[in-house]
Structures are given as structure tokens and as C-alpha cells.
CSV table of C-alpha atoms and ligand atoms in Angstrom, one decimal:
chain,number,residue,atom,x,y,z
A,1,MET,CA,22.5,53.6,3.4
A,2,LYS,CA,24.0,51.1,0.8
A,3,SER,CA,22.2,47.9,0.6
A,4,VAL,CA,23.8,44.5,0.0
A,5,LEU,CA,21.9,41.5,-1.2
A,6,VAL,CA,22.6,38.4,0.9
A,7,THR,CA,21.4,35.2,-0.8
A,8,GLY,CA,20.9,32.6,1.9
A,9,GLY,CA,20.6,35.4,4.4
A,10,ALA,CA,18.4,33.4,6.7
A,11,GLY,CA,20.9,30.6,7.0
A,12,TYR,CA,23.6,30.0,9.7
A,13,ILE,CA,26.4,31.9,8.0
A,14,GLY,CA,24.2,34.2,6.1
A,15,SER,CA,22.4,35.5,9.2
A,16,HIS,CA,25.7,36.2,10.9
A,17,VAL,CA,26.9,38.0,7.7
A,18,CYS,CA,23.7,40.2,7.8
A,19,LYS,CA,24.4,41.2,11.4
A,20,GLN,CA,28.0,42.2,10.6
A,21,LEU,CA,26.9,44.2,7.5
A,22,SER,CA,24.3,46.0,9.6
A,23,LEU,CA,26.9,46.8,12.3
A,24,ARG,CA,29.0,48.4,9.4
A,25,GLY,CA,26.2,50.6,8.2
A,26,PHE,CA,24.9,48.5,5.3
A,27,GLU,CA,21.3,47.4,4.8
A,28,PRO,CA,21.4,43.6,4.4
A,29,VAL,CA,18.6,42.4,2.2
A,30,ALA,CA,18.2,38.7,2.9
A,31,PHE,CA,17.0,36.6,-0.1
A,32,ASP,CA,16.2,33.1,1.0
A,33,ASN,CA,13.8,30.3,0.0
A,34,LEU,CA,13.6,29.2,3.6
A,35,VAL,CA,14.2,25.6,2.7
A,36,HIS,CA,17.0,25.4,5.3
A,37,GLY,CA,17.0,29.1,6.5
A,38,HIS,CA,14.9,30.5,9.4
A,39,ALA,CA,12.8,33.6,9.0
A,40,ASP,CA,13.4,34.5,12.7
A,41,CYS,CA,17.2,34.8,12.0
A,42,VAL,CA,16.6,37.7,9.7
A,43,LYS,CA,16.8,40.6,12.1
A,44,TRP,CA,18.8,43.4,10.5
A,45,GLY,CA,17.0,44.1,7.3
A,46,PRO,CA,14.2,42.9,5.0
A,47,LEU,CA,13.6,39.2,4.2
A,48,ILE,CA,12.6,38.4,0.6
A,49,GLU,CA,11.3,34.9,0.4
A,50,GLY,CA,12.4,33.7,-3.0
A,51,ASP,CA,14.5,31.1,-4.8
A,52,ILE,CA,17.7,32.0,-6.8
A,53,HIS,CA,16.1,30.2,-9.8
A,54,ASP,CA,13.2,32.7,-9.8
A,55,ARG,CA,14.4,35.4,-12.2
A,56,ASP,CA,11.2,37.5,-11.6
A,57,ALA,CA,11.6,37.5,-7.8
A,58,LEU,CA,15.3,38.4,-8.2
A,59,SER,CA,14.6,41.1,-10.7
A,60,ASP,CA,12.0,42.7,-8.5
A,61,THR,CA,14.3,42.6,-5.5
A,62,LEU,CA,17.2,44.1,-7.4
A,63,ALA,CA,15.1,46.9,-8.9
A,64,ARG,CA,13.6,47.7,-5.4
A,65,TYR,CA,16.8,47.7,-3.3
A,66,ARG,CA,19.5,48.5,-5.9
A,67,PRO,CA,22.2,46.7,-4.0
A,68,ALA,CA,25.8,47.9,-4.3
A,69,ALA,CA,27.0,44.3,-4.1
A,70,VAL,CA,25.9,40.7,-3.5
A,71,VAL,CA,27.1,38.1,-0.9
A,72,HIS,CA,26.0,34.8,-2.3
A,73,LEU,CA,25.6,32.0,0.2
A,74,ALA,CA,22.4,30.3,-1.0
A,75,ALA,CA,23.3,26.7,-1.6
A,76,TYR,CA,22.7,23.1,-0.4
A,77,ALA,CA,25.6,22.0,1.7
A,78,TYR,CA,25.2,18.4,2.9
A,79,VAL,CA,28.1,16.4,1.5
A,80,GLY,CA,26.4,13.0,1.9
A,81,GLU,CA,23.2,14.2,0.2
A,82,SER,CA,25.2,15.6,-2.7
A,83,VAL,CA,26.6,12.1,-3.3
A,84,SER,CA,23.2,10.4,-3.3
A,85,ASP,CA,21.4,13.2,-5.2
A,86,PRO,CA,24.0,15.0,-7.3
A,87,LEU,CA,21.5,16.6,-9.6
A,88,LYS,CA,19.9,18.4,-6.7
A,89,TYR,CA,23.3,20.0,-6.0
A,90,TYR,CA,24.2,20.9,-9.6
A,91,SER,CA,20.7,22.2,-10.2
A,92,ASN,CA,20.5,24.4,-7.1
A,93,ASN,CA,24.1,25.4,-6.5
A,94,VAL,CA,25.3,25.7,-10.1
A,95,SER,CA,22.3,26.4,-12.3
A,96,GLY,CA,20.8,28.6,-9.5
A,97,THR,CA,24.0,30.7,-9.4
A,98,ILE,CA,24.0,31.1,-13.1
A,99,SER,CA,20.4,32.4,-12.9
A,100,LEU,CA,21.5,34.8,-10.2
A,101,LEU,CA,24.5,36.0,-12.2
A,102,GLY,CA,22.3,36.6,-15.2
A,103,SER,CA,19.9,38.8,-13.1
A,104,LEU,CA,22.8,40.7,-11.6
A,105,GLN,CA,24.2,41.3,-15.1
A,106,SER,CA,20.8,42.7,-16.3
A,107,HIS,CA,20.7,45.0,-13.3
A,108,GLY,CA,24.3,46.2,-13.5
A,109,VAL,CA,25.3,44.7,-10.2
A,110,SER,CA,29.0,43.8,-10.6
A,111,LYS,CA,30.5,43.1,-7.1
A,112,PHE,CA,30.2,39.6,-5.8
A,113,VAL,CA,31.4,37.8,-2.7
A,114,PHE,CA,31.0,34.1,-3.0
A,115,SER,CA,30.7,31.5,-0.3
A,116,SER,CA,33.1,28.7,-1.4
A,117,THR,CA,34.6,25.9,0.6
A,118,CYS,CA,37.7,23.9,1.5
A,119,ALA,CA,35.8,20.9,0.0
A,120,THR,CA,37.0,22.2,-3.4
A,121,TYR,CA,40.4,20.9,-2.5
A,122,GLY,CA,39.4,17.3,-1.9
A,123,ILE,CA,42.1,15.3,-0.2
A,124,PRO,CA,45.2,17.5,-0.2
A,125,ASP,CA,48.7,16.1,-0.3
A,126,VAL,CA,50.1,18.8,2.0
A,127,ILE,CA,48.6,20.8,4.9
A,128,PRO,CA,48.2,23.6,5.6
A,129,ILE,CA,46.4,24.2,2.3
A,130,SER,CA,47.3,27.3,0.3
A,131,GLU,CA,45.0,28.7,-2.3
A,132,ASP,CA,47.1,27.5,-5.2
A,133,THR,CA,46.7,23.8,-4.0
A,134,ARG,CA,45.3,21.6,-6.8
A,135,GLN,CA,41.4,21.6,-6.5
A,136,GLU,CA,40.1,18.1,-6.9
A,137,PRO,CA,36.8,17.8,-5.0
A,138,ILE,CA,35.7,14.3,-4.0
A,139,ASN,CA,32.0,14.9,-3.9
A,140,PRO,CA,29.3,16.8,-5.9
A,141,TYR,CA,29.0,19.5,-3.2
A,142,GLY,CA,32.7,20.4,-3.6
A,143,GLN,CA,32.4,20.1,-7.4
A,144,SER,CA,29.4,22.4,-7.5
A,145,LYS,CA,31.3,25.1,-5.6
A,146,LEU,CA,34.4,24.7,-7.8
A,147,MET,CA,32.3,25.0,-10.9
A,148,ILE,CA,31.0,28.3,-9.7
A,149,GLU,CA,34.5,29.6,-8.9
A,150,LYS,CA,35.4,28.8,-12.6
A,151,ILE,CA,32.2,30.5,-13.8
A,152,LEU,CA,33.1,33.6,-11.8
A,153,ALA,CA,36.6,33.7,-13.2
A,154,ASP,CA,35.2,33.5,-16.8
A,155,LEU,CA,32.6,36.2,-16.1
A,156,ALA,CA,35.2,38.5,-14.7
A,157,ARG,CA,37.4,38.0,-17.8
A,158,ALA,CA,34.4,38.8,-20.0
A,159,SER,CA,33.1,41.9,-18.2
A,160,ASP,CA,33.7,44.4,-15.4
A,161,PHE,CA,32.4,41.9,-12.9
A,162,SER,CA,34.6,41.5,-9.8
A,163,TYR,CA,34.5,38.9,-7.1
A,164,VAL,CA,36.1,37.4,-4.0
A,165,ALA,CA,35.5,33.7,-3.4
A,166,LEU,CA,35.9,32.8,0.3
A,167,ARG,CA,36.9,29.2,0.9
A,168,TYR,CA,35.6,28.4,4.4
A,169,PHE,CA,37.1,25.7,6.5
A,170,ASN,CA,34.9,24.5,9.4
A,171,ALA,CA,32.3,27.1,10.3
A,172,SER,CA,31.4,26.9,14.0
A,173,GLY,CA,30.2,28.7,17.1
A,174,ALA,CA,27.4,31.3,17.3
A,175,ASP,CA,26.8,35.0,17.7
A,176,PRO,CA,28.7,36.1,20.9
A,177,ASP,CA,25.7,38.4,21.8
A,178,GLY,CA,23.3,35.4,21.8
A,179,GLU,CA,21.2,36.9,18.9
A,180,LEU,CA,21.7,33.9,16.6
A,181,ALA,CA,22.3,30.2,16.8
A,182,GLU,CA,23.4,27.3,14.6
A,183,ARG,CA,20.2,25.5,13.7
A,184,HIS,CA,20.6,22.9,11.0
A,185,ASP,CA,18.0,20.3,10.3
A,186,PRO,CA,19.2,17.6,10.1
A,187,GLU,CA,22.3,18.5,12.2
A,188,THR,CA,25.4,16.6,11.0
A,189,HIS,CA,28.3,18.8,12.2
A,190,LEU,CA,30.7,17.7,14.9
A,191,ILE,CA,30.4,20.5,17.5
A,192,PRO,CA,26.6,20.8,17.6
A,193,ARG,CA,26.3,17.0,17.6
A,194,ALA,CA,28.8,16.8,20.5
A,195,LEU,CA,26.8,19.5,22.4
A,196,MET,CA,23.6,17.5,21.7
A,197,ALA,CA,25.3,14.4,23.3
A,198,ALA,CA,26.5,16.5,26.2
A,199,GLY,CA,23.0,18.1,26.7
A,200,GLY,CA,21.2,14.8,26.4
A,201,THR,CA,19.2,15.4,23.2
A,202,ILE,CA,21.0,12.5,21.5
A,203,PRO,CA,22.3,9.5,23.4
A,204,GLU,CA,25.9,9.7,22.3
A,205,LEU,CA,28.3,11.3,19.8
A,206,GLN,CA,29.3,8.9,17.1
A,207,VAL,CA,33.0,9.4,16.4
A,208,PHE,CA,33.7,8.5,12.8
A,209,GLY,CA,37.1,6.7,13.0
A,210,ASP,CA,39.9,6.6,15.6
A,211,ASP,CA,42.4,4.9,13.4
A,212,TYR,CA,43.5,7.9,11.2
A,213,PRO,CA,47.2,8.7,10.8
A,214,THR,CA,46.9,11.6,13.2
A,215,PRO,CA,48.4,12.1,16.7
A,216,ASP,CA,45.3,10.7,18.5
A,217,GLY,CA,43.8,8.7,15.6
A,218,THR,CA,40.8,11.1,15.1
A,219,CYS,CA,40.4,13.6,12.2
A,220,LEU,CA,41.9,17.0,12.3
A,221,ARG,CA,39.8,20.0,11.1
A,222,ASP,CA,40.3,23.8,11.1
A,223,TYR,CA,37.4,25.3,13.1
A,224,ILE,CA,36.7,29.0,12.5
A,225,HIS,CA,34.1,31.1,14.3
A,226,VAL,CA,31.1,32.1,12.2
A,227,THR,CA,31.5,35.7,13.4
A,228,ASP,CA,35.0,35.7,12.1
A,229,LEU,CA,33.7,34.4,8.8
A,230,ALA,CA,31.1,37.2,8.7
A,231,GLU,CA,33.8,39.8,9.4
A,232,ALA,CA,35.8,38.5,6.4
A,233,HIS,CA,32.8,39.0,4.1
A,234,VAL,CA,32.5,42.6,5.1
A,235,ARG,CA,36.2,43.1,4.5
A,236,ALA,CA,35.8,41.4,1.1
A,237,LEU,CA,33.1,43.9,0.2
A,238,ASP,CA,35.4,46.8,1.2
A,239,TYR,CA,38.2,45.3,-0.8
A,240,LEU,CA,36.0,45.1,-3.9
A,241,GLU,CA,34.7,48.7,-3.3
A,242,ASN,CA,38.3,49.8,-3.3
A,243,GLY,CA,39.0,48.2,-6.7
A,244,GLY,CA,40.6,45.0,-5.4
A,245,ALA,CA,41.4,42.3,-7.9
A,246,ASN,CA,39.4,39.1,-8.3
A,247,ILE,CA,40.7,36.5,-5.8
A,248,CYS,CA,40.0,33.3,-3.9
A,249,LEU,CA,40.9,33.2,-0.2
A,250,ASN,CA,41.0,30.6,2.5
A,251,LEU,CA,39.3,31.4,5.8
A,252,GLY,CA,40.6,29.3,8.6
A,253,THR,CA,42.9,29.5,11.6
A,254,GLY,CA,45.7,27.2,10.5
A,255,LYS,CA,45.5,25.5,13.9
A,256,PRO,CA,43.6,22.2,13.4
A,257,LEU,CA,42.0,20.3,16.2
A,258,SER,CA,41.1,16.6,16.4
A,259,VAL,CA,37.7,15.2,17.2
A,260,ASN,CA,39.0,14.1,20.6
A,261,GLU,CA,40.4,17.6,21.3
A,262,ILE,CA,37.0,19.1,20.5
A,263,MET,CA,35.3,16.7,22.9
A,264,THR,CA,37.8,17.5,25.6
A,265,ALA,CA,37.1,21.3,25.1
A,266,ILE,CA,33.3,20.7,25.2
A,267,GLU,CA,33.6,18.7,28.5
A,268,ARG,CA,35.8,21.5,29.9
A,269,VAL,CA,33.6,24.4,28.9
A,270,THR,CA,30.2,22.8,29.6
A,271,GLY,CA,31.2,20.8,32.7
A,272,ARG,CA,29.3,17.8,31.1
A,273,ARG,CA,30.4,14.5,29.8
A,274,VAL,CA,30.2,13.7,26.1
A,275,PRO,CA,29.2,10.1,25.8
A,276,VAL,CA,30.8,8.6,22.6
A,277,ALA,CA,30.6,5.6,20.4
A,278,ILE,CA,33.5,4.9,18.1
A,279,GLN,CA,32.2,4.1,14.6
A,280,PRO,CA,33.9,3.2,11.3
A,281,ARG,CA,35.3,6.1,9.2
A,282,ARG,CA,32.8,8.2,7.3
A,283,THR,CA,33.2,7.9,3.6
A,284,GLY,CA,35.1,10.8,2.0
A,285,ASP,CA,36.6,12.2,5.2
A,286,PRO,CA,40.2,13.4,4.8
A,287,ALA,CA,42.4,12.7,7.8
A,288,ALA,CA,43.4,16.3,8.2
A,289,LEU,CA,42.4,19.7,6.8
A,290,SER,CA,43.9,23.1,7.7
A,291,ALA,CA,44.1,26.5,6.1
A,292,GLU,CA,47.1,28.5,5.1
A,293,GLY,CA,45.5,31.9,6.0
A,294,ALA,CA,48.3,34.3,5.1
A,295,LEU,CA,46.7,35.5,1.9
A,296,ALA,CA,43.4,36.6,3.5
A,297,GLU,CA,45.5,38.4,6.2
A,298,ARG,CA,47.6,40.2,3.6
A,299,VAL,CA,44.7,41.0,1.2
A,300,LEU,CA,41.9,41.7,3.6
A,301,GLY,CA,43.8,42.5,6.8
A,302,PHE,CA,41.7,39.6,8.2
A,303,SER,CA,42.7,37.4,11.1
A,304,PRO,CA,40.3,35.5,13.3
A,305,THR,CA,39.6,36.9,16.7
A,306,HIS,CA,36.8,34.7,18.0
A,307,SER,CA,38.1,31.3,16.9
A,308,ASP,CA,39.9,29.9,19.9
A,309,ILE,CA,38.1,26.7,20.8
A,310,ASP,CA,36.8,27.8,24.1
A,311,THR,CA,35.0,30.9,22.6
A,312,ILE,CA,33.6,28.6,19.8
A,313,VAL,CA,32.3,26.1,22.3
A,314,LYS,CA,31.0,28.7,24.8
A,315,THR,CA,29.1,30.7,22.2
A,316,ALA,CA,27.7,27.5,20.6
A,317,TRP,CA,26.7,26.1,24.0
A,318,ALA,CA,25.0,29.4,25.1
A,319,SER,CA,22.8,29.2,22.0
A,320,PHE,CA,22.0,25.5,22.5
A,321,LYS,CA,19.0,24.2,24.5
A,322,PRO,CA,20.0,21.0,26.4
A,323,ALA,CA,17.3,18.5,27.3
A,324,THR,CA,18.1,18.8,31.0
B,401,UDP,N1,32.4,13.9,13.0
B,401,UDP,C1,32.2,12.9,13.9
B,401,UDP,N2,31.0,12.7,14.4
B,401,UDP,C2,29.9,13.4,14.0
B,401,UDP,C3,30.1,14.5,13.1
B,401,UDP,C4,31.4,14.7,12.6
B,401,UDP,O1,33.2,12.1,14.3
B,401,UDP,O2,28.7,13.2,14.4
B,401,UDP,C5,33.8,14.1,12.5
B,401,UDP,C6,33.9,14.0,11.0
B,401,UDP,O3,34.3,12.7,10.7
B,401,UDP,C7,35.1,15.0,10.7
B,401,UDP,C8,34.9,16.1,11.8
B,401,UDP,O4,34.1,15.5,12.8
B,401,UDP,O5,36.3,14.4,10.9
B,401,UDP,C9,34.2,17.3,11.3
B,401,UDP,O6,33.0,16.9,10.6
B,401,UDP,P1,31.9,18.0,10.2
B,401,UDP,O7,30.7,17.2,9.6
B,401,UDP,O8,31.5,18.8,11.4
B,401,UDP,O9,32.5,18.9,9.2
B,401,UDP,P2,33.3,18.5,7.8
B,401,UDP,O10,34.8,18.6,8.1
B,401,UDP,O11,32.8,17.2,7.3
B,401,UDP,O12,32.9,19.7,6.9
């Protein structure tokens, strides 16, 4: 059985990636420092508790499992925190990745799937956003991911290293079989926060701005189910195995939904009311983001199959424990 090293394999997206890898016959080896990940989400292969800065731990893991490829998701991903503590993000996300890449080079591991983000685009002039849109991140989180994309391109030019960078839009939902959940601490994302408000674990959902230049005044985002994201990673590995060229790909649906539309869907699916409080705009929120996904479809044969909003909300709600 071929093993694949999954950094951040105990996290929300990483654990779903491990499940899909296992379903396709790979052994997913989760490498995670458990700062934000959960050991009990690692169910389909070994968990190595370690930090990507730790060259010895990485070296031991690479020597032991001899992975055919790496899926690299280990990163800090709170935009607000990246603004207040940029060095934390550049140190972990950028310098940690450089350390990882050095270890991979020493062990001859040359296939790499990278977890990037639509935050590398900043505030786009045009949506849907295609991959050749100018990348001008507006926060250190997005900058850190863009820096890694550039490092990967340089490394690929200098050696036989090959990579796919997947620029996720809004990851959402949970494993349809109920084996995994979204468990961020703190939780800042819209859908889980709205479910918390519907389920009574927080008093209300704060809606950050209802005066945007969008049809209902609230922000538009492109929500993609985490199982679809996971599927795209497995396809990216197949693509690299088959000699595919280095590439950056958007992962989204191209069908953005507003905050109000999400709340309506949550009320419809859960049968519960979402109490809301309208707040001022959150700093750095673009009015609308949406992916042009044709390239991922052409290159990977990927199109989302779980990302209709009812499936996203149903699977997220099933994994969520309401107060009452
Ligand atoms: N949002 C909101 N209330 C919340 C969390 C998010 O109104 O408690 C809005 C946010 O302003 C954005 C959208 O929901 O327009 C999605 O935000 P999220 O943090 O889930 O993802 P992001 O797009 O920032 O990566």
C-alpha cells in the first residue's frame, strides 16, 4: 500500500483528506502538532505528533513510511490573528513549509499537493475569479500562502519536484457518513456559527454588514463541501503520479451564496430559527468571492458533488451538538 504524508492530518480538511485517501487504497500518515487538530479525527492511518519545524521528527517519519507524496495542510488559518500576529503566520506557515520542503528533498520525496486559498487573490476586480487573476493578498495569512506558492514554483524550476496548489474557497460541511466534524476552537466561520445560534450554544449570529453592494446587502461567498475538497486532493495526487505539470487550481462551485441565503438554508434544513444581530462590516471582507472552476474540471476531471447548500448544512448540522 502506498503511503501519503498528510501534514495537518488531524485538522478539519486534513482528516477528510485522510479518509478519502484511505478509501482509494492509500495509507494516510497524519503528521500534526495537535495545536488545532484533534487526535480522535485520525482514524484511517497512523498519527505522528510533530511539528513541521522539527526536522528530526520529519526525517524519522519519512524514513519510516517512505511516502509516495505529501499533502501539506499544516498551517495557521485565522485571518484576524494573522493581522495581529503576523510573525506567527510567517514563521509557522512559511518557514515551517521551507523546513518541510528541505526534509522532503533529503528523502527524495518530490510530489506535493499544497493547501492554498482564495485569500491569495485579495479583493478581486472581477468574479468569478480565474487562476490567472492578479494575486494581491490583503492579510498575512493570504500572503503566507502566496509566498509558499512562489517557493514551490522556484523549487519545481530547480529540481524534479512537482506540485499542485489547490486554492480553496469556503470549506464547509462535514463527512456525510458522520465520522468527522468541523471542530475549530475558536470557531469563527459563518456556517458553524449560524448552527451554534440555531442550536442555542451562542445567543445570536452576528452578521458582519448588510450594506454591501450585493443583491441582499450581505457578503457573497463560494461554499464547497469538505468531502469535495478531499476528493480533489486525491485527484491531484493521481494527476502528479501520471506526470501532470505543476499547476495552481481553484476549488469552488462558482455559485456564490449570501450570508442571508445561508441563514435561510439553515432555518429550512434544521427547522430552527437563527437569531441574528446586524453588526458593522468585518475588516478585510470583500463583498463577493466566487471561483471560476473550469480549470480544475479540465485538469483533474473534478466537479463538486456534495456542495449544494442543503447537503452542506445537513452534514454540518448532523455533526453538531445543539444545546437543546
Ligand atoms: N460572517 C458573518 N458572521 C460570522 C462569521 C462570518 O456574518 O459570525 C460572514 C463574513 O463576514 C463573510 C462570510 O460570513 O462574509 C463568510 O465568512 P467566514 O469567516 O466563514 O469565511 P471567509 O470568507 O472569511 O473565509
